[in-house]
Short mmCIF file of C-alpha atoms in Angstrom, two decimals:
data_model
loop_
_atom_site.label_atom_id
_atom_site.label_comp_id
_atom_site.label_asym_id
_atom_site.label_seq_id
_atom_site.Cartn_x
_atom_site.Cartn_y
_atom_site.Cartn_z
CA MET A 1 85.45 -37.03 205.81
CA THR A 2 84.12 -35.42 202.68
CA LEU A 3 84.35 -32.01 201.15
CA PRO A 4 81.18 -30.15 200.25
CA PRO A 5 80.25 -30.90 196.64
CA LEU A 6 81.97 -28.92 193.88
CA PRO A 7 79.64 -28.86 190.87
CA ASP A 8 80.49 -27.16 187.59
CA GLU A 9 78.44 -24.07 188.59
CA ALA A 10 80.76 -23.52 191.53
CA ILE A 11 83.94 -23.49 189.40
CA VAL A 12 85.29 -20.47 187.41
CA ILE A 13 88.44 -21.07 185.42
CA LYS A 14 90.80 -18.23 184.60
CA ALA A 15 88.53 -15.37 185.51
CA HIS A 16 89.64 -11.81 184.71
CA VAL A 17 89.39 -9.61 187.78
CA ASP A 18 90.76 -6.15 188.57
CA ASP A 19 91.31 -6.54 192.28
CA TRP A 20 90.86 -8.84 195.32
CA ARG A 21 87.30 -7.71 195.94
CA ALA A 22 86.34 -8.71 192.42
CA ALA A 23 88.04 -12.05 192.95
CA VAL A 24 86.06 -12.73 196.13
CA ARG A 25 82.80 -11.58 194.44
CA GLU A 26 83.48 -14.12 191.70
CA ALA A 27 83.68 -16.85 194.39
CA GLY A 28 80.50 -15.45 195.96
CA ARG A 29 78.63 -15.66 192.65
CA ALA A 30 79.82 -19.25 192.20
CA LEU A 31 78.43 -20.16 195.67
CA VAL A 32 75.08 -18.52 194.68
CA ARG A 33 74.96 -20.48 191.42
CA SER A 34 75.51 -23.78 193.20
CA GLY A 35 72.72 -23.05 195.62
CA SER A 36 74.98 -22.78 198.68
CA THR A 37 74.48 -19.12 199.58
CA ARG A 38 72.48 -15.99 198.85
CA SER A 39 74.23 -13.02 197.23
CA GLU A 40 74.74 -11.18 200.57
CA TYR A 41 77.35 -13.78 201.51
CA ALA A 42 79.91 -12.23 199.12
CA ASP A 43 79.65 -8.94 200.99
CA ARG A 44 80.34 -10.76 204.26
CA MET A 45 83.39 -12.54 202.83
CA ILE A 46 84.77 -9.17 201.76
CA ALA A 47 83.97 -7.67 205.19
CA VAL A 48 86.06 -10.37 206.87
CA ILE A 49 89.13 -9.34 204.88
CA GLU A 50 88.43 -5.65 205.48
CA GLU A 51 88.14 -6.31 209.22
CA PHE A 52 91.03 -8.75 209.75
CA GLY A 53 93.34 -8.17 206.76
CA ALA A 54 94.57 -10.61 204.21
CA TYR A 55 95.10 -13.50 206.61
CA VAL A 56 92.77 -15.58 204.44
CA VAL A 57 95.71 -15.89 202.02
CA ILE A 58 96.84 -19.02 203.83
CA ALA A 59 99.50 -20.20 201.39
CA PRO A 60 101.43 -18.68 198.49
CA GLY A 61 98.92 -17.86 195.74
CA LEU A 62 95.88 -19.23 197.65
CA ALA A 63 93.05 -17.34 199.34
CA LEU A 64 90.43 -19.16 201.38
CA ALA A 65 87.50 -16.72 201.28
CA HIS A 66 84.84 -17.37 203.92
CA ALA A 67 82.60 -15.81 206.50
CA ARG A 68 80.71 -16.93 209.60
CA PRO A 69 77.61 -19.13 209.29
CA GLY A 70 74.54 -16.96 208.82
CA PRO A 71 71.03 -16.74 207.36
CA ASP A 72 72.53 -16.15 203.92
CA VAL A 73 74.04 -19.70 203.93
CA ARG A 74 71.53 -22.24 202.63
CA ARG A 75 73.85 -25.18 202.91
CA GLU A 76 77.56 -25.89 203.17
CA GLY A 77 79.33 -25.17 199.94
CA LEU A 78 82.66 -24.92 198.18
CA ALA A 79 83.64 -22.84 195.15
CA VAL A 80 86.92 -22.56 193.27
CA VAL A 81 87.90 -19.55 191.16
CA THR A 82 91.21 -19.48 189.32
CA LEU A 83 92.50 -16.13 188.04
CA ALA A 84 93.79 -15.35 184.58
CA GLU A 85 96.02 -12.61 186.11
CA PRO A 86 97.06 -12.93 189.77
CA VAL A 87 95.93 -10.09 192.10
CA PRO A 88 97.41 -8.91 195.41
CA PHE A 89 95.29 -9.25 198.56
CA GLY A 90 97.79 -7.38 200.79
CA HIS A 91 99.47 -10.34 202.40
CA PRO A 92 103.17 -9.83 203.35
CA HIS A 93 104.37 -13.27 202.07
CA ASN A 94 101.70 -15.05 200.06
CA ASP A 95 100.69 -12.47 197.43
CA PRO A 96 99.76 -12.45 194.60
CA VAL A 97 96.71 -14.73 194.63
CA ARG A 98 96.06 -17.09 191.75
CA VAL A 99 93.39 -19.36 193.22
CA VAL A 100 90.47 -18.31 195.41
CA VAL A 101 88.61 -21.07 197.29
CA GLY A 102 85.24 -19.89 198.58
CA LEU A 103 83.77 -21.68 201.57
CA ALA A 104 80.33 -21.36 203.18
CA VAL A 105 79.36 -23.32 206.27
CA SER A 106 76.00 -23.56 207.99
CA ASN A 107 77.53 -24.36 211.36
CA ALA A 108 81.09 -24.37 212.64
CA GLU A 109 81.01 -28.01 213.84
CA GLU A 110 80.16 -29.75 210.55
CA HIS A 111 82.84 -27.75 208.96
CA VAL A 112 86.04 -28.78 210.72
CA ALA A 113 85.98 -32.20 209.06
CA SER A 114 85.71 -30.82 205.57
CA VAL A 115 88.42 -28.27 206.22
CA ALA A 116 90.67 -31.09 207.40
CA ARG A 117 90.14 -32.78 204.10
CA LEU A 118 90.88 -29.56 202.24
CA ALA A 119 94.11 -29.41 204.25
CA ASN A 120 94.97 -32.86 203.01
CA ALA A 121 94.43 -31.87 199.44
CA PHE A 122 96.69 -28.84 199.76
CA ASN A 123 99.51 -30.56 201.59
CA ASP A 124 101.23 -31.00 198.26
CA SER A 125 103.08 -27.71 197.77
CA GLY A 126 102.65 -27.77 193.94
CA ILE A 127 98.88 -27.90 193.99
CA VAL A 128 98.14 -24.15 193.83
CA GLY A 129 100.18 -23.82 190.63
CA ARG A 130 98.51 -26.88 189.16
CA MET A 131 95.09 -25.55 190.04
CA ALA A 132 95.90 -22.17 188.46
CA ARG A 133 96.87 -23.91 185.25
CA ALA A 134 93.88 -26.28 185.17
CA GLU A 135 91.77 -25.99 182.03
CA THR A 136 88.65 -27.94 183.08
CA ALA A 137 86.39 -28.38 186.11
CA ASP A 138 87.17 -32.09 186.14
CA GLU A 139 90.89 -31.35 186.37
CA LEU A 140 90.30 -29.08 189.36
CA ARG A 141 88.11 -31.66 191.10
CA ALA A 142 90.71 -34.36 190.54
CA LEU A 143 93.41 -32.09 192.06
CA LEU A 144 91.24 -31.60 195.17
CA GLY A 145 90.77 -35.33 195.52
CA PHE A 146 87.20 -35.68 194.34
CA ASP A 147 86.74 -39.22 193.11
CA GLY A 148 84.68 -38.41 190.09
CA ALA A 149 81.54 -36.90 188.65
CA ALA A 150 79.25 -38.75 191.04
CA GLU A 151 80.82 -37.08 194.10
CA ALA A 152 80.81 -33.65 192.44
CA GLU A 153 77.06 -33.88 191.87
CA ALA A 154 76.21 -35.46 195.22
CA MET B 1 100.95 -28.59 226.75
CA LYS B 2 98.34 -26.47 225.06
CA ILE B 3 98.57 -24.77 221.66
CA ILE B 4 95.87 -22.47 220.21
CA ALA B 5 95.42 -21.89 216.48
CA VAL B 6 93.80 -18.53 215.91
CA CYS B 7 92.08 -16.93 212.95
CA GLY B 8 89.66 -14.08 212.58
CA LEU B 9 86.52 -16.22 212.82
CA GLY B 10 87.68 -19.42 214.41
CA ILE B 11 86.44 -21.45 211.49
CA GLY B 12 88.22 -22.34 208.32
CA THR B 13 91.76 -21.19 208.52
CA SER B 14 92.35 -21.98 212.17
CA ALA B 15 91.00 -25.50 211.52
CA ILE B 16 93.64 -25.97 208.77
CA LEU B 17 96.33 -24.63 211.09
CA LYS B 18 95.18 -27.03 213.82
CA VAL B 19 95.29 -30.10 211.51
CA ASN B 20 98.80 -29.26 210.28
CA ALA B 21 100.09 -28.34 213.71
CA GLU B 22 99.03 -31.77 214.94
CA ARG B 23 100.82 -33.32 211.95
CA ALA B 24 103.95 -31.30 212.70
CA LEU B 25 103.92 -32.23 216.41
CA ASP B 26 103.50 -35.84 215.46
CA ARG B 27 106.59 -35.69 213.21
CA LEU B 28 108.51 -34.09 216.00
CA GLY B 29 107.39 -36.80 218.45
CA LEU B 30 105.66 -34.21 220.68
CA THR B 31 102.20 -34.31 222.12
CA ALA B 32 100.04 -31.26 222.75
CA ASN B 33 96.42 -30.35 222.72
CA VAL B 34 95.78 -28.09 219.75
CA ASP B 35 92.57 -26.01 219.89
CA ALA B 36 91.16 -23.60 217.37
CA SER B 37 89.86 -20.19 218.48
CA ASP B 38 88.64 -16.94 216.94
CA LEU B 39 90.13 -13.59 217.78
CA ALA B 40 87.21 -12.69 220.07
CA GLY B 41 87.75 -15.77 222.25
CA ILE B 42 91.54 -15.74 222.28
CA ALA B 43 92.05 -14.12 225.71
CA THR B 44 90.13 -16.94 227.41
CA ALA B 45 91.51 -19.68 225.19
CA ALA B 46 95.11 -18.54 225.62
CA ALA B 47 95.01 -18.21 229.39
CA ASP B 48 96.59 -21.59 229.89
CA ALA B 49 98.29 -22.04 226.48
CA GLN B 50 102.01 -22.16 225.86
CA VAL B 51 101.90 -21.30 222.17
CA ILE B 52 99.53 -19.38 219.93
CA LEU B 53 99.76 -20.18 216.21
CA THR B 54 98.41 -17.52 213.81
CA SER B 55 98.92 -15.73 210.52
CA SER B 56 101.56 -12.97 210.40
CA GLU B 57 98.65 -10.81 209.29
CA LEU B 58 96.84 -11.34 212.61
CA ALA B 59 99.79 -11.38 215.03
CA ASP B 60 99.39 -7.75 216.17
CA ALA B 61 95.66 -8.15 216.72
CA VAL B 62 96.36 -11.34 218.70
CA ARG B 63 99.00 -9.57 220.81
CA ALA B 64 96.52 -6.78 221.59
CA ALA B 65 93.74 -9.26 222.40
CA ILE B 66 95.64 -11.52 224.83
CA GLY B 67 97.04 -8.75 226.99
CA ARG B 68 99.10 -10.30 229.77
CA SER B 69 99.54 -13.89 228.70
CA PHE B 70 102.68 -15.95 228.88
CA ALA B 71 101.86 -17.67 225.64
CA GLU B 72 104.33 -17.24 222.82
CA ILE B 73 102.90 -16.07 219.47
CA VAL B 74 104.23 -18.04 216.48
CA GLU B 75 103.53 -16.54 213.09
CA VAL B 76 102.91 -18.96 210.22
CA SER B 77 103.12 -17.84 206.57
CA ASN B 78 102.06 -21.01 204.78
CA TYR B 79 99.33 -22.87 206.59
CA PHE B 80 99.96 -25.98 204.51
CA ASP B 81 103.72 -26.16 205.06
CA VAL B 82 104.00 -28.73 207.81
CA GLU B 83 107.81 -28.29 207.79
CA GLU B 84 107.51 -24.57 208.44
CA ILE B 85 105.04 -25.09 211.23
CA GLY B 86 107.16 -27.84 212.71
CA ALA B 87 110.37 -25.82 212.61
CA LYS B 88 108.69 -22.84 214.26
CA LEU B 89 107.03 -24.96 216.93
CA GLU B 90 110.35 -26.71 217.66
CA THR B 91 112.05 -23.31 218.10
CA SER B 92 109.41 -21.93 220.40
CA LEU B 93 109.03 -25.16 222.46
CA GLY B 94 112.84 -25.67 222.39
#
């Protein structure tokens, strides 16, 4: 089970954003930079939250921004954006959000395995805080269980 | 026994919920089939389920979507907190 690659282009550390939409857009831009999605995907991630509410805030301080597979997804991809100042997404228990993980999948099947691995990485309750404090892309990759630079570039 | 993990799209968050519900059941020594579903498919998926796991954010939408089902809706705040999921499952399966 492997996560999608997480190259430097897909990581933004301590971004300054005004609101949750800007935070999700930041993740959308990171997915575009890494070649995973086209720019329209960010709009679809925002639309999911507008339609269903802030359920994507799946743990205290952590949002998993994503949308359905679609023509704007070139290949499966992962992005991580940490926020300099936390922003509320409107979740009753898990606000404010300090870390946004962006996820794009090209089909639902290939995806369950990588999500399971993401679940493993986040099983440690202190990880969101440590990610929010991370200063480098390598630090973030290490927290998520990437073995090293080779895997990040794969 | 059948448990359904529900999120808006049926990809991503429900998959995480499914993985951690399986872990929680394992710790409790219980066995159940845990499936993931999206909101659109929940009525069909929940027809023969005992428990529906979802975010507190989606619980009302799930309630509206399942109509007359006997499944109990369990609201999870932290999808990564296997202890929270386990305690809530234990209560509802009690």
